[in-house]
C-alpha cells in the first residue's frame, strides 16, 4: 500500500509565500513523475507543476515564475514553493505520484488527500 501525505497549506495574504510538501510511504520500488494539481470551488482539477524522476519540470502558465517544484528522491518527497501568491491561487492542492511497487510491472497513480491553500486579497 502506498500513501501520499501532504502538508504546508494554510491562509496567507496576497503576495505571500507557502511551501507544500508531499511524502510518499509504503512498499515502493520506484517513483517516476511527481506533481501538484489544484481544484478551486466549481472548477475542474488542473495541473500546477510536474517533475520527472530526472528533475525535469513543467508548469502551468498561470504559475510560471512564481512557483517552483522540487523533489528529494532519498525521502520520496516532492515540494512546491509558492511565491507571490494571488487570490486566484486559492484551491485545494493535491499531490500525485506515479509509483511502481515490487513485483508489479505496472506503475500507477497515487493521490494525496489534499491540502487547502487560501490567499486573501
C-alpha positions as a printed Julia matrix, in Angstrom:
121×3 Matrix{Float64}:
   0.0    0.0     0.0
   1.29   3.44   -0.96
   0.26   6.62    0.82
   0.91  10.25   -0.03
   0.68  12.73    2.83
   0.64  16.46    2.11
   1.43  19.31    4.46
   2.07  23.04    4.38
  -1.23  24.53    3.29
  -2.85  27.45    5.05
  -4.09  31.02    4.83
  -1.79  33.73    3.51
  -2.18  37.28    2.27
  -1.7   38.12   -1.4
   1.99  38.44   -2.2
   2.95  35.94    0.46
   4.56  32.53    0.21
   3.83  28.95    1.2
   5.71  25.71    0.8
   3.84  22.46    0.29
   5.35  19.05    0.95
   4.17  15.59   -0.03
   5.82  12.45    1.25
   5.21   9.02   -0.24
   5.42   6.0     2.03
   4.79   2.27    1.82
   6.31  -0.52   -0.19
   7.81   1.37   -3.12
  10.1    0.15   -5.85
  10.31   3.29   -7.96
   8.68   6.7    -8.2
   8.5    8.27  -11.62
   6.73  11.58  -12.21
   5.5   13.55   -9.21
   3.23  16.52   -9.48
   0.89  19.02   -7.93
  -2.67  19.68   -9.03
  -5.28  22.03   -7.66
  -9.04  22.33   -7.65
 -10.89  25.52   -6.88
 -14.6   25.5    -5.95
 -16.75  24.91   -9.01
 -13.77  24.24  -11.24
 -12.06  21.17  -12.62
  -8.81  19.88  -11.18
  -5.87  21.36  -13.07
  -2.17  20.64  -13.33
   0.05  23.09  -11.46
   3.5   21.58  -11.87
   5.14  18.27  -12.6
   8.66  16.92  -12.06
  10.19  13.83  -13.61
  12.49  11.35  -11.91
  15.39  13.19  -13.53
  14.09  16.53  -12.2
  12.74  17.83  -15.46
   9.91  20.25  -14.75
   6.82  21.66  -16.38
   4.46  24.36  -15.09
   1.05  25.73  -15.81
   1.33  29.13  -17.48
  -0.53  30.72  -14.6
   2.21  29.84  -12.08
   5.38  30.14  -14.16
   7.92  32.39  -12.49
   6.1   32.22   -9.14
   6.04  28.54   -8.19
   8.9   26.04   -8.08
   8.6   22.28   -7.85
  11.41  20.11   -6.5
  11.9   16.62   -5.13
  14.09  14.69   -2.74
  14.33  11.17   -4.08
  16.0    9.86   -0.91
  12.94  10.96    1.06
  10.33  10.15   -1.62
   9.12  13.71   -1.2
   8.0   16.42   -3.58
   7.79  20.1    -2.71
   6.0   23.11   -4.15
   7.39  26.52   -3.26
   4.71  29.1    -3.96
   5.71  32.77   -4.05
   3.83  35.95   -4.95
   0.56  34.21   -4.2
  -2.63  35.62   -5.66
  -6.26  35.18   -4.57
  -6.85  33.12   -7.71
  -4.36  30.56   -6.38
  -6.91  29.64   -3.71
  -7.73  25.94   -4.08
  -7.26  22.5    -2.63
  -3.83  21.29   -3.72
  -3.28  17.61   -4.38
  -0.03  15.78   -4.96
   0.25  12.9    -7.39
   2.95  10.31   -7.84
   3.42   7.59  -10.42
   4.66   4.65   -8.34
   5.81   1.15   -9.11
   5.55  -1.33   -6.25
   7.62  -4.54   -6.01
   6.51  -7.49   -8.12
   4.19  -5.29  -10.18
   5.26  -4.4   -13.69
   2.81  -1.51  -13.88
   3.27   1.97  -12.47
   0.13   3.52  -11.03
  -1.02   6.97   -9.96
  -1.46   7.63   -6.27
  -3.01  10.79   -4.84
  -2.72  12.66   -1.6
  -5.73  13.74    0.43
  -5.37  17.4    -0.49
  -4.36  20.49    1.44
  -6.21  23.81    1.42
  -4.41  26.94    0.26
  -6.31  30.19    0.77
  -4.99  33.56   -0.38
  -6.7   36.7     0.87
  -6.67  39.99   -1.03
